[in-house]
Coordinates of C-alpha atoms in Angstrom, one line a residue:
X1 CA -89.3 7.7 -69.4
X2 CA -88.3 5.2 -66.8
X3 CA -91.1 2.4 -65.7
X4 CA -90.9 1.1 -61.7
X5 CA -93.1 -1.7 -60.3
X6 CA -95.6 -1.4 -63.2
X7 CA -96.9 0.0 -65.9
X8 CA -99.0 2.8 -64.6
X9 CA -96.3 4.1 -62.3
X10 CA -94.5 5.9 -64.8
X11 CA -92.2 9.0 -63.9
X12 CA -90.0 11.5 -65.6
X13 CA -86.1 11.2 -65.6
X14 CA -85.8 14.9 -64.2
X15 CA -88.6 14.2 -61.7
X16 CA -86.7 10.9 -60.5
X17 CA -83.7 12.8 -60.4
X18 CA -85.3 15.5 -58.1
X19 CA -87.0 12.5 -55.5
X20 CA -83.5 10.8 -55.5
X21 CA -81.8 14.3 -54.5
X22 CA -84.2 15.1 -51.5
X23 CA -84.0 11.3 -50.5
X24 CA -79.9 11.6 -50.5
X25 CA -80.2 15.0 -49.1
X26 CA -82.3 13.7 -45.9
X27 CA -79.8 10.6 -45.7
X28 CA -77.1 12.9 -45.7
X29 CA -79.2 15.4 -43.0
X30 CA -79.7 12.1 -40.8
X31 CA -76.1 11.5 -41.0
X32 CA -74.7 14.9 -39.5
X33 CA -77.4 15.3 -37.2
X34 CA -75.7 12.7 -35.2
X35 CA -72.9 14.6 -34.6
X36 CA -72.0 18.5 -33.4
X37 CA -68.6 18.1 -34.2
X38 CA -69.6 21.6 -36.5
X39 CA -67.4 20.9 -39.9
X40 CA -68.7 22.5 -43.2
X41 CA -69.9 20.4 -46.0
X42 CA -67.4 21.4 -48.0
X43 CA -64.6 19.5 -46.7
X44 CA -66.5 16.3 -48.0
X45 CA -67.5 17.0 -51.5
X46 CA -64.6 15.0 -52.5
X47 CA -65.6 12.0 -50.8
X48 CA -66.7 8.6 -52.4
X49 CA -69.7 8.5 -49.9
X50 CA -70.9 12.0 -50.9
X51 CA -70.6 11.2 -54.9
X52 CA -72.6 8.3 -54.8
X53 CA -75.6 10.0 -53.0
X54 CA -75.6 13.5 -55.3
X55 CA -74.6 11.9 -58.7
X56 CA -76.6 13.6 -60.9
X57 CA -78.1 16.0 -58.8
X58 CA -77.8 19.6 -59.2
X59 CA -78.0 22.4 -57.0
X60 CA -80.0 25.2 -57.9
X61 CA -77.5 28.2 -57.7
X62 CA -78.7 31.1 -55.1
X63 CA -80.7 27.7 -52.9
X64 CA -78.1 27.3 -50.4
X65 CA -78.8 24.5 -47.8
X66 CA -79.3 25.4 -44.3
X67 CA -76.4 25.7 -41.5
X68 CA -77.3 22.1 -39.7
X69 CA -77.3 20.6 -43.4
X70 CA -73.7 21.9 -44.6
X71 CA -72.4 20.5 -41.8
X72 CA -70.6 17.2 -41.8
X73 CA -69.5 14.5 -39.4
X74 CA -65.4 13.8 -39.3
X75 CA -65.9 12.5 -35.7
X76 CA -64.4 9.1 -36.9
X77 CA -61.2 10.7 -38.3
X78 CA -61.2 12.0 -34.5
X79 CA -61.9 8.5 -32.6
X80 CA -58.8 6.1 -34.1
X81 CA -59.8 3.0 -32.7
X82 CA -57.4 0.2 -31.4
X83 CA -57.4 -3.7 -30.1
X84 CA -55.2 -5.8 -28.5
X85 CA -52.5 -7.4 -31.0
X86 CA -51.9 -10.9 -29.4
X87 CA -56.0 -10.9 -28.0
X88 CA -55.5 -14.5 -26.9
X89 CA -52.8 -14.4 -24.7
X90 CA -53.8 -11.4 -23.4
X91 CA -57.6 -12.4 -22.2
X92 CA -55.6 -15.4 -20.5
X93 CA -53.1 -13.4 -18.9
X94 CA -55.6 -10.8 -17.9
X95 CA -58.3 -13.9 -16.6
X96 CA -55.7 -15.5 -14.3
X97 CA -55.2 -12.2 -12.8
X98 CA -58.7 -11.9 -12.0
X99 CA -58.5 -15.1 -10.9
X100 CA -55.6 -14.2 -8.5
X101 CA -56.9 -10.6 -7.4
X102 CA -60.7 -12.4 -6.8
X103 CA -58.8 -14.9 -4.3
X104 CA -56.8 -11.9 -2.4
X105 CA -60.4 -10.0 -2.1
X106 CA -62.2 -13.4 -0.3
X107 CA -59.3 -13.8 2.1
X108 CA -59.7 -10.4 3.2
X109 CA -61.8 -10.8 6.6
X110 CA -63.8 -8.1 6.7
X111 CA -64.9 -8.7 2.7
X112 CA -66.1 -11.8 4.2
X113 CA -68.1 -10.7 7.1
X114 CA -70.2 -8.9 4.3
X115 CA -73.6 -10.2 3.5
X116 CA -73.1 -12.1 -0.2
X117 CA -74.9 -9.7 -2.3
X118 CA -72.8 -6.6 -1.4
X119 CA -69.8 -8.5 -2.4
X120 CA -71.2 -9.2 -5.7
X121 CA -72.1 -5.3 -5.7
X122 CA -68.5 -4.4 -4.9
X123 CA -66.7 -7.0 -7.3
X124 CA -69.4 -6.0 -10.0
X125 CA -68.1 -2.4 -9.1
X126 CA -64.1 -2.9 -9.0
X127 CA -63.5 -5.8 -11.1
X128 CA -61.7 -3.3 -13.9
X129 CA -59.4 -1.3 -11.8
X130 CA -58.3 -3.9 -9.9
X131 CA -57.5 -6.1 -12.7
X132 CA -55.6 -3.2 -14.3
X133 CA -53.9 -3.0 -11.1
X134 CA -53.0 -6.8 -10.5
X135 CA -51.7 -6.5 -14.6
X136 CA -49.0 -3.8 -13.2
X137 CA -48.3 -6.4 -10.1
X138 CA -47.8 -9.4 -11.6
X139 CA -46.0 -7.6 -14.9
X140 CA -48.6 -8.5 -17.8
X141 CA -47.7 -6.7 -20.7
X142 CA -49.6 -5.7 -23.9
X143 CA -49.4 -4.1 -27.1
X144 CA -52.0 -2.0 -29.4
X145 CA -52.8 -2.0 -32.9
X146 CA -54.7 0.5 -34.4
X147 CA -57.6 -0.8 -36.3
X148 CA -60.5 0.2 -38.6
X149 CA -64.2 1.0 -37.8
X150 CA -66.7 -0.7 -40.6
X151 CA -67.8 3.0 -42.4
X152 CA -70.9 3.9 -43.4
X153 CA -70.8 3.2 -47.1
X154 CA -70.1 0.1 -45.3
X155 CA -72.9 -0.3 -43.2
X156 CA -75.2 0.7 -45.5
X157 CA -74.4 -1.8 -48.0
X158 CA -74.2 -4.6 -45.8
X159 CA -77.2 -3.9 -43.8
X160 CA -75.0 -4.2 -40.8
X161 CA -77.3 -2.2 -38.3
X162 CA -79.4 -4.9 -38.9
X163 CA -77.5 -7.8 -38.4
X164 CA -75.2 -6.5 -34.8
X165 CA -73.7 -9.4 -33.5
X166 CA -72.5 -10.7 -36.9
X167 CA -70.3 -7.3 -36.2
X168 CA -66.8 -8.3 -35.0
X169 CA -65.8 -5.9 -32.2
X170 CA -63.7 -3.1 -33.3
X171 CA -61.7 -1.7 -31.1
X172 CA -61.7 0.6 -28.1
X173 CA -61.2 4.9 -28.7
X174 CA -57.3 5.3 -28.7
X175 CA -57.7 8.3 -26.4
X176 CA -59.5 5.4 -23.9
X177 CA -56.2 2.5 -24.5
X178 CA -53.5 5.2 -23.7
X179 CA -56.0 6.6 -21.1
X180 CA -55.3 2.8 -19.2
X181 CA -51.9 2.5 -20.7
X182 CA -50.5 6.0 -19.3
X183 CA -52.0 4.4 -15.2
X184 CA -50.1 1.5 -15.9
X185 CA -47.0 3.0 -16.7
X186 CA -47.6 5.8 -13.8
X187 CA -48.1 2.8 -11.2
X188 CA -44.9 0.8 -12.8
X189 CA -42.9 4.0 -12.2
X190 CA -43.8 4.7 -8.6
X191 CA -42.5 1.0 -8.4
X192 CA -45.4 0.1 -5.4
X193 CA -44.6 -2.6 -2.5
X194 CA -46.2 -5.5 -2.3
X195 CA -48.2 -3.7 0.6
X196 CA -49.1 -0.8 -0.9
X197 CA -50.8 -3.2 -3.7
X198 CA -52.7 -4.3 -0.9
X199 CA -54.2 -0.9 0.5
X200 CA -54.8 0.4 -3.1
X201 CA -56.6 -2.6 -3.8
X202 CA -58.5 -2.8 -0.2
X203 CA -59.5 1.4 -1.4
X204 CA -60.8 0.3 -4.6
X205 CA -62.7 -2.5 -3.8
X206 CA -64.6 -0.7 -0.4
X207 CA -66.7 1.6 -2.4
X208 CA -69.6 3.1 -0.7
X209 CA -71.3 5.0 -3.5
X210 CA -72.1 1.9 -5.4
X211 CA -75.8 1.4 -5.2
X212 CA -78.0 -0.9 -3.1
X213 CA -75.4 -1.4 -0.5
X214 CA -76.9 -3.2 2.7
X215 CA -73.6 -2.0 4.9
X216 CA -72.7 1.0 3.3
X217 CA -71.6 2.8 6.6
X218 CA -69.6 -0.2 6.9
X219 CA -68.3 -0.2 3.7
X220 CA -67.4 3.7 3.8
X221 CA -65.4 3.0 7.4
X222 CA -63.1 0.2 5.2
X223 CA -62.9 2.2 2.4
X224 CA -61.0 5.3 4.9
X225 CA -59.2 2.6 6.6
X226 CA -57.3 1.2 3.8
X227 CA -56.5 5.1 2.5
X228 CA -55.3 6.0 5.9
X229 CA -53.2 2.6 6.4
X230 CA -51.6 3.4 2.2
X231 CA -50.5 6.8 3.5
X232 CA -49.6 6.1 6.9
X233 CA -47.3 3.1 5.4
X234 CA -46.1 5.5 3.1
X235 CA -44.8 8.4 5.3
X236 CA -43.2 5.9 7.3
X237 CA -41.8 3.9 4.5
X238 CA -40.9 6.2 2.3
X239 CA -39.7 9.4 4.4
X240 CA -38.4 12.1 2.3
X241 CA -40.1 11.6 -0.3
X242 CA -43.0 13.9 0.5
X243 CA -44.9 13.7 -3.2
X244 CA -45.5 9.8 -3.0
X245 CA -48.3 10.0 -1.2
X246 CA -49.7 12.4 -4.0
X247 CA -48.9 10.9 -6.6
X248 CA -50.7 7.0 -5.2
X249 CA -53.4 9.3 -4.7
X250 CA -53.6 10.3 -8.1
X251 CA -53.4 6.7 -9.6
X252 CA -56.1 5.8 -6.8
X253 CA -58.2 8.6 -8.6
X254 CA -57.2 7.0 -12.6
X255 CA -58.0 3.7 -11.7
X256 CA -61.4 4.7 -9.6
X257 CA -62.7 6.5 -13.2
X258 CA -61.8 3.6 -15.3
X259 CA -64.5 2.8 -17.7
X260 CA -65.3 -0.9 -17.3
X261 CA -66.8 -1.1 -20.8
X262 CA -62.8 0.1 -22.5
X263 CA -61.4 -2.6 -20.4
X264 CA -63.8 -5.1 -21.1
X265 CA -63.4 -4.2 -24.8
X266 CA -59.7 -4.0 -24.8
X267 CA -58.8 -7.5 -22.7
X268 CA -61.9 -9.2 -23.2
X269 CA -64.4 -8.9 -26.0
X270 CA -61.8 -9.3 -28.6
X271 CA -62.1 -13.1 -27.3
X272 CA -65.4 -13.8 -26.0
X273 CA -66.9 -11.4 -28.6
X274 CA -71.1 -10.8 -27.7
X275 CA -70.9 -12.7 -24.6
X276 CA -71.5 -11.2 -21.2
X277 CA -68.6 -9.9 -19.7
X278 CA -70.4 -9.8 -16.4
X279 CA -71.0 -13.3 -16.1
X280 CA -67.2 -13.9 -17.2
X281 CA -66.2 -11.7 -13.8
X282 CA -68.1 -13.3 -12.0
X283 CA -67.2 -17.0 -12.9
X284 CA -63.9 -15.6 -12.4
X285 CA -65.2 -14.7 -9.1
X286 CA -66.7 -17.7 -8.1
X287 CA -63.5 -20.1 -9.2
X288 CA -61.8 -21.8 -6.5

């Protein structure tokens, strides 16, 4: 007999036994249904997690759980995550070149002549790619360590969903760090000219899909003219070598898809942990 709360609630072992298994089966059924990464159960009926929440439960033979139930989650064995290893001197490095790149964008003329609150719109938009981009130009170097996501046993013990931003940040996916790492050493390669910096930048920046522009025609127009002053300089520069212009295309294309949030979390959030990484870019902005 086992006694809970008080005397009058009074169950059986076999029957506590039997509540305990459906509660760990739906924590386990909660679990996977997070995921569709389709593994069986059977790959983790070794694991710690697993023991803990069906000790002492037994599984009627012939009663076999249902396909959604045997499956289970091994997405984290397939997102490795990484950080920064000297964080520090990195988010300084990488602030002074925002800093720098910020102070090329307002002396651009026709970035001026745009009313204040499409600029913001346009550096909100570009801040990431161009920063990876002034990293290449002015040589900023950084390495990666691979480090561990808190697991679940984890979580669950230490109530961390409840408690968020007492987590320290992880990490960004590994597949995201090379992702930026493999543009950085694809633009160090092509060894770009101090002029060519400034067209790629100019491309990035004039972006006329972002939202709520007042002058997008505008915008659009600057966008095709700093593209069609990149390859013009190129052909001229460079003749002979008829695949440059493809292949600063194809870094224009990386650096137009990359994720704010990965290079937020791998230069900057390490340092400034839960605080807004928009206002950072902007002060960055506004600095004289």
């Amino acid at each position: 007999m086992f006694v809970f709360g008080a005397p009058s609630l009074v169950y059986k072992k076999d029957d506590i036994r039997q509540n305990n298994f459906i509660i760990n089966r739906a924590a386990v059924s909660s679990v996977m249904s997070c995921c569709k990464c389709g593994e069986r159960a059977d790959a983790a009926r070794g694991s710690i997690l697993y023991s803990i929440l069906n000790r002492g439960a037994q599984c009627p033979q012939g009663h076999l759980e249902t396909a959604a139930a045997q499956q289970i989650c091994t997405c984290a064995s397939k997102s490795k995550l990484v950080a920064i290893r000297a964080p520090r001197a990195v988010f300084k490095a990488a602030s002074q070149v925002l800093v720098k790149t910020f102070r090329f964008v307002k002396n651009v003329p026709c970035f001026r002549g745009l009313p204040a609150e499409d600029q913001l719109r346009l550096v909100r938009n570009s801040w990431a790619p161009l920063l990876v981009l002034g990293m290449v130009q002015d040589s900023v170097d950084f390495d990666t360590v691979e480090t561990q996501q808190p697991s679940l046993l984890h979580t669950i013990l230490t109530h961390s969903k409840e408690h968020p931003a007492e987590i320290e940040d992880p990490g960004v996916p590994v597949g995201d760090a090379e992702g930026i790492r493999m543009c950085v050493v694809r633009c160090r390669g092509l060894r770009i000219s101090v002029k060519e910096y400034a067209f790629l930048k100019g491309a990035i920046l004039f972006t006329p899909e972002v939202t709520e522009l007042e002058c997008r025609d505008y915008i659009q127009a600057l966008q095709r003219e700093a593209e069609r002053a990149l390859y013009e300089h190129v052909r001229t520069a460079h003749r002979g070598k008829a695949g440059r212009v493809a292949k600063l295309r194809a870094v224009l294309n990386a650096l137009r898809t990359m994720d704010p949030d990965t290079v937020a979390g791998l230069f900057f959030r390490p340092v400034m942990g839960t605080s807004s990484t928009d206002e950072h870019v902007l002060a960055m902005f506004h600095e004289r």
